[in-house]
CSV table of C-alpha atoms in Angstrom, one decimal:
chain,number,residue,atom,x,y,z
H,22,MET,CA,84.1,-106.0,-181.2
H,23,TYR,CA,87.2,-103.7,-180.7
H,24,GLU,CA,89.2,-101.5,-182.8
H,25,TYR,CA,91.4,-103.6,-185.2
H,26,PRO,CA,95.2,-103.4,-184.1
H,27,ASN,CA,96.5,-102.8,-187.7
H,28,GLY,CA,94.4,-99.6,-187.9
H,29,PHE,CA,91.0,-99.0,-189.7
H,30,HIS,CA,90.4,-95.5,-188.1
H,31,GLY,CA,86.7,-94.5,-187.5
H,32,ALA,CA,85.3,-98.0,-187.4
H,33,LYS,CA,85.0,-101.0,-185.1
H,34,ILE,CA,86.3,-104.1,-187.0
H,35,ASP,CA,85.4,-107.6,-186.0
H,36,PRO,CA,88.5,-109.8,-186.5
H,37,SER,CA,86.3,-113.0,-187.0
H,38,ASN,CA,84.7,-111.2,-190.0
H,39,ARG,CA,85.2,-113.4,-193.1
H,40,TRP,CA,86.8,-110.6,-195.2
H,41,VAL,CA,89.2,-109.8,-192.4
H,42,ILE,CA,90.2,-113.4,-192.1
H,43,MET,CA,90.7,-113.8,-195.8
H,44,SER,CA,92.7,-110.6,-196.1
H,45,GLN,CA,95.2,-112.0,-193.6
H,46,ASN,CA,95.8,-115.0,-195.8
H,47,MET,CA,96.0,-113.4,-199.3
H,48,PRO,CA,99.4,-113.4,-201.0
H,49,TRP,CA,99.5,-109.7,-201.1
H,50,ASP,CA,103.3,-109.7,-201.5
H,51,LEU,CA,103.2,-111.8,-204.5
H,52,ILE,CA,100.4,-109.8,-206.1
H,53,GLU,CA,102.3,-106.5,-205.4
H,54,LYS,CA,105.4,-108.1,-207.2
H,55,ILE,CA,103.3,-109.0,-210.2
H,56,TYR,CA,101.4,-105.8,-210.4
H,57,ALA,CA,104.4,-103.4,-209.8
H,58,ALA,CA,106.3,-105.1,-212.9
H,59,LYS,CA,103.5,-103.6,-215.2
H,60,PHE,CA,104.6,-100.0,-214.3
H,61,THR,CA,108.2,-99.3,-215.7
H,62,GLY,CA,108.1,-95.7,-216.8
H,63,PRO,CA,107.9,-92.4,-214.8
H,64,ARG,CA,105.0,-90.9,-216.7
H,65,GLY,CA,101.3,-91.3,-216.3
H,66,ASN,CA,98.8,-90.8,-213.5
H,67,ARG,CA,99.3,-92.3,-210.2
H,68,ALA,CA,98.5,-96.1,-210.1
H,69,PHE,CA,96.1,-97.8,-207.7
H,70,SER,CA,97.6,-100.2,-205.2
H,71,SER,CA,97.8,-103.8,-206.2
H,72,ARG,CA,95.5,-104.7,-203.3
H,73,LEU,CA,92.9,-102.5,-204.6
H,74,ALA,CA,93.3,-103.8,-208.3
H,75,PHE,CA,93.2,-107.5,-207.4
H,76,GLY,CA,90.9,-107.1,-204.5
H,77,ALA,CA,88.3,-105.5,-206.8
H,78,LEU,CA,88.5,-108.5,-209.1
H,79,PHE,CA,88.4,-110.9,-206.3
H,80,LEU,CA,85.3,-109.2,-204.6
H,81,LYS,CA,83.5,-109.1,-207.9
H,82,LYS,CA,83.6,-112.8,-208.3
H,83,ALA,CA,83.0,-113.5,-204.6
H,84,LEU,CA,79.8,-111.5,-204.5
H,85,ASN,CA,78.9,-112.3,-208.2
H,86,VAL,CA,77.8,-108.8,-209.0
H,87,SER,CA,78.4,-106.3,-211.8
H,88,ASP,CA,81.2,-103.7,-212.0
H,89,ALA,CA,78.6,-100.9,-210.9
H,90,ASP,CA,77.0,-102.9,-208.1
H,91,LEU,CA,80.5,-103.8,-206.8
H,92,ILE,CA,81.5,-100.0,-206.4
H,93,GLU,CA,78.3,-99.4,-204.5
H,94,LEU,CA,78.9,-102.3,-202.3
H,95,ILE,CA,82.5,-101.2,-201.5
H,96,ARG,CA,81.2,-97.7,-200.7
H,97,GLU,CA,78.6,-98.9,-198.2
H,98,ASN,CA,80.7,-101.7,-196.5
H,99,PRO,CA,83.7,-101.2,-194.2
H,100,TYR,CA,84.6,-104.7,-194.3
H,101,LEU,CA,85.2,-104.6,-198.1
H,102,GLN,CA,87.1,-101.5,-197.7
H,103,PHE,CA,89.3,-103.2,-195.1
H,104,PHE,CA,89.8,-106.1,-197.4
H,105,LEU,CA,91.0,-103.6,-200.1
H,106,GLY,CA,93.4,-102.1,-197.8
H,107,PHE,CA,91.8,-98.7,-197.0
H,108,ASP,CA,93.2,-96.9,-193.8
H,109,GLU,CA,89.8,-95.6,-192.9
H,110,PHE,CA,86.0,-95.9,-193.9
H,111,SER,CA,84.9,-93.7,-196.9
H,112,SER,CA,81.5,-93.2,-198.4
H,113,GLU,CA,83.1,-92.0,-201.7
H,114,PRO,CA,83.4,-94.2,-204.6
H,115,PRO,CA,86.8,-96.0,-204.3
H,116,PHE,CA,87.5,-95.7,-208.2
H,117,ASP,CA,85.8,-95.0,-211.5
H,118,LEU,CA,83.7,-97.6,-213.1
H,119,SER,CA,86.0,-97.7,-216.1
H,120,MET,CA,88.9,-98.7,-214.1
H,121,MET,CA,87.7,-102.3,-213.7
H,122,SER,CA,88.5,-102.8,-217.2
H,123,TYR,CA,92.0,-101.8,-216.6
H,124,PHE,CA,92.4,-104.0,-213.5
H,125,ARG,CA,91.3,-107.1,-215.6
H,126,GLN,CA,94.0,-106.2,-218.3
H,127,ARG,CA,96.8,-105.9,-215.6
H,128,PHE,CA,97.1,-109.7,-214.9
H,129,THR,CA,97.7,-112.5,-217.4
H,130,LEU,CA,96.4,-116.1,-217.1
H,131,GLU,CA,99.9,-117.3,-216.0
H,132,GLU,CA,100.2,-114.7,-213.2
H,133,MET,CA,96.8,-115.6,-212.0
H,134,ASN,CA,97.7,-119.3,-211.8
H,135,LEU,CA,100.7,-118.4,-209.7
H,136,ILE,CA,98.4,-116.3,-207.3
H,137,ASN,CA,95.9,-119.3,-207.1
H,138,GLU,CA,98.8,-121.5,-206.1
H,139,ALA,CA,99.9,-119.1,-203.5
H,140,ILE,CA,96.4,-118.9,-202.1
H,141,ILE,CA,96.2,-122.6,-201.9
H,142,ALA,CA,99.4,-122.8,-200.1
H,143,SER,CA,98.5,-120.2,-197.6
H,144,ASP,CA,96.6,-122.5,-195.2
H,145,PRO,CA,95.3,-120.5,-192.1
H,146,THR,CA,94.7,-123.7,-190.1
H,147,LYS,CA,98.5,-124.4,-189.9
H,148,LYS,CA,100.5,-122.9,-187.2
H,149,PRO,CA,103.3,-120.5,-188.4
H,150,THR,CA,106.8,-121.8,-187.6
H,151,SER,CA,110.0,-119.9,-186.6
H,152,ASP,CA,111.4,-120.5,-190.1
H,153,ASP,CA,108.6,-118.6,-191.9
H,154,ASN,CA,109.9,-115.2,-193.0
H,155,ASP,CA,106.6,-113.2,-192.9
H,156,ASP,CA,106.9,-109.5,-192.2
H,157,SER,CA,103.6,-108.4,-193.8
H,158,GLY,CA,101.3,-110.1,-191.2
H,159,ASN,CA,99.1,-111.5,-194.0
H,160,GLY,CA,100.0,-115.3,-193.7
H,161,HIS,CA,102.1,-115.3,-197.0
H,162,SER,CA,105.9,-115.2,-196.9
H,163,LEU,CA,108.4,-114.8,-199.7
H,164,LYS,CA,109.5,-118.2,-199.0
H,165,ASP,CA,106.1,-119.4,-200.1
H,166,ASP,CA,106.5,-117.3,-203.3
H,167,ALA,CA,109.7,-119.1,-204.2
H,168,HIS,CA,107.9,-122.4,-203.5
H,169,VAL,CA,105.1,-121.6,-205.9
H,170,SER,CA,107.3,-120.0,-208.6
H,171,GLU,CA,110.2,-122.6,-208.6
H,172,PRO,CA,109.3,-126.2,-209.0
H,173,ASN,CA,111.4,-128.8,-206.9
H,174,THR,CA,114.2,-129.8,-209.1
H,175,SER,CA,115.9,-132.3,-206.7
H,176,SER,CA,115.8,-135.5,-208.8
H,177,ASP,CA,117.3,-137.5,-206.1
H,178,GLN,CA,114.8,-136.6,-203.4
H,179,ASN,CA,111.9,-137.0,-205.8
H,180,SER,CA,112.9,-140.5,-206.8
H,181,GLU,CA,112.9,-141.5,-203.2
H,182,LEU,CA,109.4,-140.4,-202.4
H,183,ALA,CA,106.5,-142.8,-202.9
H,184,ASN,CA,103.2,-142.0,-204.7
H,185,SER,CA,100.8,-140.2,-202.5
H,186,GLY,CA,97.6,-138.2,-202.7
H,187,THR,CA,94.7,-138.3,-205.1
H,188,LEU,CA,94.3,-136.2,-208.2
H,189,ILE,CA,90.7,-135.8,-209.5
H,190,LEU,CA,90.3,-134.5,-213.2
H,191,ASP,CA,87.4,-133.3,-215.2
H,192,ALA,CA,86.5,-130.6,-217.9
H,193,THR,CA,83.7,-128.2,-218.4
H,194,CYS,CA,82.5,-125.4,-220.6
H,195,ILE,CA,82.2,-121.8,-219.5
H,196,PRO,CA,79.5,-120.0,-221.4
H,197,GLN,CA,80.1,-116.7,-222.9
H,198,ASP,CA,77.4,-113.9,-222.6
H,199,ILE,CA,76.5,-113.8,-226.3
H,200,HIS,CA,73.2,-114.1,-228.4
H,201,PHE,CA,72.4,-117.8,-229.2
H,202,PRO,CA,74.0,-117.7,-232.7
H,203,THR,CA,72.1,-118.5,-235.8
H,204,ASP,CA,73.4,-118.0,-239.4
H,205,ILE,CA,70.7,-115.4,-240.2
H,206,ARG,CA,71.4,-113.4,-237.1
H,207,LEU,CA,75.1,-113.7,-237.5
H,208,LEU,CA,74.9,-112.3,-241.2
H,209,TYR,CA,72.7,-109.6,-240.3
H,210,GLU,CA,75.0,-108.4,-237.5
H,211,ALA,CA,77.9,-108.6,-239.8
H,212,VAL,CA,76.1,-106.4,-242.4
H,213,CYS,CA,75.3,-103.9,-239.5
H,214,SER,CA,78.9,-104.0,-238.2
H,215,ALA,CA,80.2,-103.2,-241.8
H,216,MET,CA,78.0,-100.3,-242.1
H,217,ARG,CA,78.9,-98.8,-238.7
H,218,HIS,CA,82.7,-99.1,-239.6
H,219,LEU,CA,82.0,-97.7,-243.0
H,220,GLU,CA,80.2,-94.7,-241.5
H,221,LYS,CA,83.3,-94.2,-238.9
H,222,THR,CA,85.9,-94.4,-241.7
H,223,ARG,CA,84.2,-92.0,-243.9
H,224,GLY,CA,83.5,-89.5,-241.0
H,225,LYS,CA,79.8,-88.9,-242.2
H,226,SER,CA,76.7,-90.7,-242.6
H,227,VAL,CA,76.1,-93.3,-245.2
H,228,THR,CA,74.4,-92.6,-248.5
H,229,LYS,CA,70.8,-93.3,-249.5
H,230,SER,CA,71.8,-96.4,-251.5
H,231,GLN,CA,73.7,-97.7,-248.6
H,232,LYS,CA,70.8,-97.0,-246.2
H,233,ALA,CA,68.5,-99.0,-248.6
H,234,LEU,CA,71.0,-101.9,-248.5
H,235,LEU,CA,70.8,-101.9,-244.8
H,236,ASN,CA,66.9,-101.8,-244.8
H,237,GLN,CA,67.0,-104.6,-247.2
H,238,ALA,CA,69.2,-106.8,-244.8
H,239,ARG,CA,66.9,-106.0,-241.9
H,240,GLN,CA,63.8,-107.0,-243.8
H,241,ALA,CA,65.5,-110.3,-244.8
H,242,TYR,CA,66.4,-111.0,-241.2
H,243,LEU,CA,63.0,-110.1,-239.8
H,244,SER,CA,61.2,-112.2,-242.3
H,245,ILE,CA,62.9,-115.2,-240.7
H,246,SER,CA,63.1,-114.3,-237.1
H,247,LYS,CA,59.7,-113.0,-236.8
H,248,SER,CA,58.1,-115.9,-238.6
H,249,LYS,CA,56.7,-118.8,-236.6
H,250,LYS,CA,57.3,-121.4,-239.3
H,251,ASN,CA,60.2,-121.3,-241.8
H,252,THR,CA,60.8,-123.8,-244.5
H,253,PRO,CA,64.3,-124.7,-245.4
H,254,VAL,CA,63.7,-123.1,-248.9
H,255,GLN,CA,62.8,-119.8,-247.2
H,256,PHE,CA,65.8,-119.9,-244.8
H,257,ARG,CA,68.1,-120.6,-247.7
H,258,GLU,CA,66.8,-117.9,-249.8
H,259,LYS,CA,67.1,-115.2,-247.1
H,260,GLN,CA,70.6,-116.6,-246.1
H,261,GLY,CA,71.6,-116.0,-249.8
H,262,ILE,CA,70.4,-112.4,-249.9
H,263,LEU,CA,72.3,-111.6,-246.8
H,264,LEU,CA,75.4,-113.1,-248.1
H,265,LYS,CA,75.1,-110.9,-251.3
H,266,LEU,CA,74.5,-107.9,-249.1
H,267,LEU,CA,77.5,-108.6,-246.9
H,268,LYS,CA,79.8,-108.9,-250.0
H,269,ARG,CA,78.6,-105.6,-251.2
H,270,CYS,CA,79.4,-104.0,-247.9
H,271,LEU,CA,82.8,-105.5,-247.7
H,272,GLY,CA,83.4,-104.2,-251.2
H,273,PHE,CA,82.9,-100.6,-250.0
H,274,PHE,CA,86.3,-100.8,-248.1
H,275,GLU,CA,88.3,-101.6,-251.3
H,276,SER,CA,88.0,-98.2,-252.6
H,277,PRO,CA,91.3,-96.3,-252.7
H,278,SER,CA,89.9,-93.2,-250.9
H,279,LEU,CA,88.8,-95.5,-247.8
H,280,SER,CA,91.9,-97.7,-247.6
H,281,LYS,CA,94.1,-94.8,-246.5
H,282,ASN,CA,91.8,-93.9,-243.5
H,283,ILE,CA,91.1,-97.4,-242.3
H,284,SER,CA,92.0,-97.8,-238.3
H,285,PRO,CA,93.6,-100.8,-237.0
H,286,THR,CA,90.3,-101.7,-235.2
H,287,THR,CA,88.2,-101.3,-238.3
H,288,LEU,CA,90.8,-103.4,-240.3
H,289,GLU,CA,90.6,-106.2,-237.8
H,290,THR,CA,86.8,-106.1,-237.8
H,291,ILE,CA,86.9,-106.3,-241.6
H,292,LYS,CA,89.2,-109.4,-241.4
H,293,THR,CA,86.7,-111.0,-239.0
H,294,LEU,CA,83.6,-110.2,-241.4
H,295,THR,CA,85.5,-111.6,-244.4
H,296,ARG,CA,86.2,-114.9,-242.5
H,297,ILE,CA,82.5,-114.9,-241.5
H,298,TYR,CA,81.5,-114.5,-245.3
H,299,ASP,CA,83.7,-117.2,-246.4
H,300,GLN,CA,82.5,-119.7,-243.7
H,301,GLN,CA,78.8,-119.0,-244.4
H,302,LEU,CA,79.3,-119.1,-248.1
H,303,GLU,CA,81.0,-122.4,-247.9
H,304,MET,CA,78.1,-123.9,-245.8
H,305,TRP,CA,75.5,-122.4,-248.0
H,306,LYS,CA,77.0,-123.8,-251.2
H,307,SER,CA,77.8,-127.2,-249.7
H,308,LYS,CA,74.3,-127.4,-247.7
H,309,ILE,CA,76.3,-128.4,-244.6
H,310,ASN,CA,76.0,-127.1,-241.0
H,311,ARG,CA,79.5,-127.4,-240.0
H,312,VAL,CA,82.9,-125.8,-240.7
H,313,ASP,CA,86.2,-125.8,-239.0
H,314,HIS,CA,87.0,-122.8,-236.6
H,315,ARG,CA,83.4,-121.4,-236.9
H,316,ILE,CA,82.8,-117.9,-235.8
H,317,VAL,CA,79.5,-117.4,-233.9
H,318,SER,CA,79.9,-113.8,-232.8
H,319,VAL,CA,80.9,-110.6,-234.6
H,320,SER,CA,82.0,-108.8,-231.3
H,321,GLN,CA,83.8,-112.0,-230.0
H,322,PRO,CA,85.2,-113.9,-232.9
H,323,TRP,CA,87.4,-116.1,-230.6
H,324,VAL,CA,84.2,-117.9,-229.3
H,325,ARG,CA,83.6,-121.4,-230.6
H,326,PRO,CA,80.7,-123.8,-230.4
H,327,ILE,CA,81.7,-126.7,-228.0
H,328,LYS,CA,79.8,-129.9,-228.4
H,329,ARG,CA,79.1,-131.2,-225.0
H,330,GLY,CA,76.4,-133.8,-225.7
H,331,LYS,CA,74.4,-133.0,-222.6
H,332,ALA,CA,70.7,-133.7,-222.4
H,333,SER,CA,69.9,-130.1,-221.3
H,334,VAL,CA,72.5,-128.3,-223.5
H,335,ASN,CA,73.9,-130.1,-226.5
H,336,THR,CA,76.1,-127.3,-227.6
H,337,GLU,CA,77.7,-124.4,-225.6
H,338,PHE,CA,79.4,-121.4,-226.7
H,339,GLY,CA,82.6,-120.3,-224.6
H,340,ALA,CA,85.9,-121.4,-223.2
H,341,LYS,CA,86.5,-125.1,-222.4
H,342,ILE,CA,88.6,-125.7,-219.3
H,343,ALA,CA,90.3,-128.7,-217.8
H,344,ILE,CA,90.4,-128.4,-213.9
H,345,SER,CA,91.9,-130.6,-211.2
H,346,THR,CA,91.2,-130.9,-207.5
H,347,VAL,CA,93.5,-132.0,-204.8
H,348,ASP,CA,92.0,-131.9,-201.2
H,349,GLY,CA,89.2,-129.9,-202.4
H,350,PHE,CA,91.3,-127.0,-204.0
H,351,ALA,CA,90.7,-126.4,-207.8
H,352,ARG,CA,93.5,-125.6,-210.2
H,353,MET,CA,93.1,-124.8,-214.0
H,354,GLU,CA,95.1,-127.3,-216.1
H,355,HIS,CA,94.0,-126.1,-219.3
H,356,VAL,CA,92.0,-123.6,-221.3
H,357,SER,CA,91.0,-123.1,-224.8
H,358,PHE,CA,88.3,-121.5,-226.9
H,359,GLU,CA,88.7,-124.4,-229.3
H,360,ASN,CA,87.2,-127.8,-228.5
H,361,PHE,CA,89.9,-130.3,-227.3
H,362,ASN,CA,89.9,-133.8,-226.0
H,363,GLU,CA,90.4,-133.5,-222.2
H,364,ALA,CA,92.2,-136.9,-222.1
H,365,LEU,CA,95.2,-135.4,-223.8
H,366,THR,CA,95.7,-133.1,-220.7
H,367,LEU,CA,96.1,-136.0,-218.0
H,368,GLN,CA,99.8,-136.6,-218.4
H,369,GLU,CA,100.5,-132.8,-218.2
H,370,SER,CA,98.5,-132.6,-215.1
H,371,VAL,CA,100.3,-135.5,-213.5
H,372,GLU,CA,103.6,-133.9,-214.2
H,373,ARG,CA,102.5,-130.6,-212.7
H,374,TYR,CA,101.4,-132.5,-209.6
H,375,LYS,CA,104.7,-134.0,-209.2
H,376,ASP,CA,106.5,-130.6,-209.6
H,377,ARG,CA,104.3,-129.3,-206.8
H,378,THR,CA,104.5,-132.1,-204.4
H,379,GLY,CA,107.7,-134.0,-205.4
H,380,ALA,CA,105.8,-137.2,-206.0
H,381,TYR,CA,103.3,-138.8,-208.4
H,382,PRO,CA,99.8,-139.2,-207.2
H,383,GLU,CA,98.8,-142.6,-205.8
H,384,ARG,CA,95.5,-142.7,-207.8
H,385,ILE,CA,93.7,-140.7,-210.4
H,386,LEU,CA,89.9,-140.3,-210.4
H,387,ALA,CA,88.6,-139.2,-213.8
H,388,ASP,CA,85.9,-139.8,-216.2
H,389,LYS,CA,85.9,-142.6,-218.7
H,390,ILE,CA,87.1,-140.5,-221.6
H,391,TYR,CA,90.5,-140.2,-219.8
H,392,ARG,CA,90.9,-144.0,-219.8
H,393,ASN,CA,92.6,-144.4,-223.2
H,394,LYS,CA,95.6,-146.7,-223.7
H,395,ALA,CA,98.1,-144.0,-223.9
H,396,ASN,CA,97.0,-142.6,-220.4
H,397,LEU,CA,96.6,-146.2,-218.8
H,398,ALA,CA,100.1,-147.1,-220.0
H,399,PHE,CA,101.5,-143.8,-218.5
H,400,CYS,CA,99.8,-144.5,-215.2
H,401,LYS,CA,101.1,-148.1,-215.2
H,402,SER,CA,104.7,-146.9,-215.9
H,403,HIS,CA,104.5,-144.5,-212.8
H,404,ASN,CA,102.6,-146.8,-210.6
H,405,ILE,CA,99.5,-144.8,-210.5
H,406,ARG,CA,96.1,-146.4,-210.1
H,407,MET,CA,93.2,-145.0,-212.2
H,408,ASN,CA,89.7,-145.6,-211.2
H,409,GLY,CA,87.4,-147.7,-213.4
H,410,PRO,CA,87.4,-151.3,-214.8
H,411,ALA,CA,90.5,-152.9,-216.1
H,412,LEU,CA,90.7,-153.5,-219.7
H,413,GLY,CA,89.8,-156.9,-221.2
H,414,ARG,CA,87.1,-159.4,-220.0
H,415,PRO,CA,85.8,-159.3,-216.4
H,416,THR,CA,87.1,-161.9,-214.1
H,417,LYS,CA,85.1,-165.1,-213.4
H,418,ASP,CA,85.6,-164.8,-209.8
H,419,LEU,CA,82.1,-163.3,-208.7
H,420,LYS,CA,83.4,-162.3,-205.2
H,421,LEU,CA,86.3,-160.4,-206.7
H,422,ARG,CA,84.1,-158.9,-209.4
H,423,GLN,CA,81.5,-157.6,-206.7
H,424,GLN,CA,84.7,-156.2,-204.7
H,425,GLN,CA,85.8,-154.3,-207.9
H,426,ARG,CA,82.2,-153.1,-208.4
H,427,GLU,CA,81.9,-151.6,-204.9
H,428,ALA,CA,85.3,-150.0,-205.3
H,429,GLU,CA,84.2,-148.3,-208.6
H,430,VAL,CA,81.0,-147.1,-206.9
H,431,LYS,CA,83.0,-145.7,-204.1
H,432,GLU,CA,85.5,-144.0,-206.1
H,433,ALA,CA,82.8,-142.5,-208.5
H,434,GLY,CA,81.3,-141.0,-205.4
H,435,GLU,CA,84.7,-139.5,-204.5
H,436,ARG,CA,85.1,-138.1,-208.1
H,437,ASN,CA,82.1,-136.0,-207.5
H,438,MET,CA,84.2,-133.6,-205.7
H,439,VAL,CA,85.2,-132.0,-209.0
H,440,GLU,CA,81.7,-132.0,-210.2
H,441,ALA,CA,80.7,-130.2,-207.0
H,442,LYS,CA,83.5,-127.6,-207.6
H,443,ILE,CA,82.3,-127.0,-211.0
H,444,GLY,CA,78.7,-126.6,-209.8
H,445,GLU,CA,79.9,-124.2,-207.0
H,446,GLY,CA,81.7,-122.1,-209.5
H,447,LYS,CA,78.6,-121.9,-212.0
H,448,ARG,CA,76.1,-121.3,-209.2
H,449,LYS,CA,77.8,-119.0,-207.0
H,450,TYR,CA,80.9,-117.4,-208.5
H,451,GLY,CA,79.9,-116.4,-212.1
H,452,LEU,CA,81.1,-119.3,-214.0
H,453,ASP,CA,77.5,-119.9,-215.5
H,454,ARG,CA,78.1,-116.8,-217.8
H,455,ILE,CA,81.2,-114.8,-218.4
H,456,MET,CA,80.5,-111.1,-219.0
H,457,GLU,CA,84.0,-110.1,-220.1
H,458,ARG,CA,84.5,-109.1,-223.8
H,459,THR,CA,88.0,-110.0,-224.5
H,460,GLN,CA,89.8,-113.3,-224.7
H,461,GLN,CA,92.5,-112.3,-222.3
H,462,THR,CA,90.2,-110.9,-219.5
H,463,THR,CA,87.8,-113.9,-220.0
H,464,GLU,CA,90.6,-116.4,-219.1
H,465,VAL,CA,91.8,-114.1,-216.2
H,466,MET,CA,88.3,-113.9,-214.7
H,467,ILE,CA,87.8,-117.7,-214.9
H,468,CYS,CA,91.1,-118.2,-212.9
H,469,VAL,CA,89.9,-115.5,-210.5
H,470,SER,CA,86.7,-117.6,-209.9
H,471,LEU,CA,88.9,-120.6,-208.9
H,472,ALA,CA,91.1,-118.6,-206.5
H,473,VAL,CA,87.7,-117.2,-204.8
H,474,MET,CA,86.6,-120.8,-204.4
H,475,ASN,CA,89.9,-121.9,-202.9
H,476,SER,CA,89.9,-118.9,-200.5
H,477,PHE,CA,86.4,-119.8,-199.1
H,478,ARG,CA,87.7,-123.6,-199.0
H,479,HIS,CA,90.3,-122.2,-196.6
H,480,LEU,CA,87.8,-120.2,-194.6
H,481,ARG,CA,85.5,-123.3,-194.2
H,482,LYS,CA,88.4,-125.5,-193.1
H,483,LEU,CA,89.3,-122.8,-190.5
H,484,LEU,CA,85.6,-122.6,-189.2
H,485,ALA,CA,85.5,-126.4,-189.2
H,486,SER,CA,88.7,-126.6,-187.0
H,487,PHE,CA,87.3,-124.1,-184.7
H,488,PHE,CA,84.0,-125.9,-184.1
H,489,SER,CA,85.8,-129.2,-183.9
H,490,LYS,CA,88.0,-128.0,-181.1
H,491,ARG,CA,85.1,-126.4,-179.3
H,492,ALA,CA,83.1,-129.7,-179.6
H,493,THR,CA,86.2,-131.5,-178.1
H,494,LEU,CA,86.2,-129.0,-175.2
H,495,ILE,CA,82.6,-129.4,-174.5
H,496,TYR,CA,82.8,-133.1,-174.6
H,497,TYR,CA,85.8,-133.2,-172.0
H,498,ILE,CA,83.8,-130.7,-169.8
H,499,THR,CA,80.7,-132.8,-170.0
H,500,TYR,CA,82.6,-136.0,-169.2
H,501,GLU,CA,84.4,-134.4,-166.2
H,502,VAL,CA,81.2,-133.0,-164.8
H,503,TYR,CA,79.4,-136.5,-165.3
H,504,ALA,CA,82.3,-138.2,-163.6
H,505,PHE,CA,82.4,-135.9,-160.7
H,506,ALA,CA,78.6,-136.1,-160.1
H,507,SER,CA,78.7,-140.0,-160.3
């Protein structure tokens, strides 16, 4: 233990601490460049530093805590304050709780992907060379930024490189923090939301008749939600009552006296409630349980039901992402709140791999859904081998068939790397339930979780190399002592 040379006055900092090591390998220069571009005008309050803004988001996912708990942990822990760039330890809250929402809004998905690429490129196990222009002492240079932001455009050099590396692909759903949606609950919440915005627009409480309407909607909702057994006839009857009440609520906003005072937020909510009414009315009339672009949440209308077909959870509600892993590092290839076929993202993922490395992958490990004719033809044209059995009838050579089967089992085990990454993110870094309330911040925080996983991957590699060198040294010392004694 000694006082850290870069200065953290008033505290003894251990340089082997994980937050100290990761702070040295974060791309702070790139983050500052992205963050500073958001502030163009001379007016406004003094902005927080980019290291504090991004570091708070990073620590929230790394520790998997709420915003309020994060502030308390930062206030109590000098290593977290060192990671955020504090000059000295302070027991005061670093910022107000509401600032976390603004920090999340300062970054876009594209910018977070650039930062994630820079984190992957900053390998602490590699020794720095004399060509690296790194004046910040954090393991990231401006040369790395150029490498991340500008793909290799030398076609002559790319054409000479042979295929190399393994690209592993998979997709998963990231559940959103919403109530499990039912049609009855959704309609009741729509009626309550309409009445709240009506009261806000009028500037005074609702009338007695409107209160009676709200009570009628609550009775219809509770008669279904509190009953142990509901027949389809009862469910359909109460659903029809809530549809009529929602239509009456939406009709209040059509009066000329209210239309002049409607705020943009209320107008957007009315559009959402109207779409909910149209979708529920269509399903109620046609007696079906499916509609395109179905809204399942009043407060988060962009969330969609994603059919996964899993044994435990048949349908999940949240964003669907396609990710890739190379050497244990995860990247987001595609994200959408609408369901999509992940097989359609394979060719784009391969082309991005080529832009990063200059060559196509030698092989692709993916699920069976990726093995369609278009993807197989694409892989064949670029000399890429894809795991899984070949199309057509199996060979009659039993020995060759056994070898193919053993290779399939081995590659299936290697493909579990991406499944492990998904499990790691959901168990440890908050991907099991996203608490953010807007579409943009949800996508950003999903990418932050991947960046956190990649940072800890670097940390594990660094510790592994340290213990490997130590074990080798112990082996040679033991060998020399044994040789001398003999």
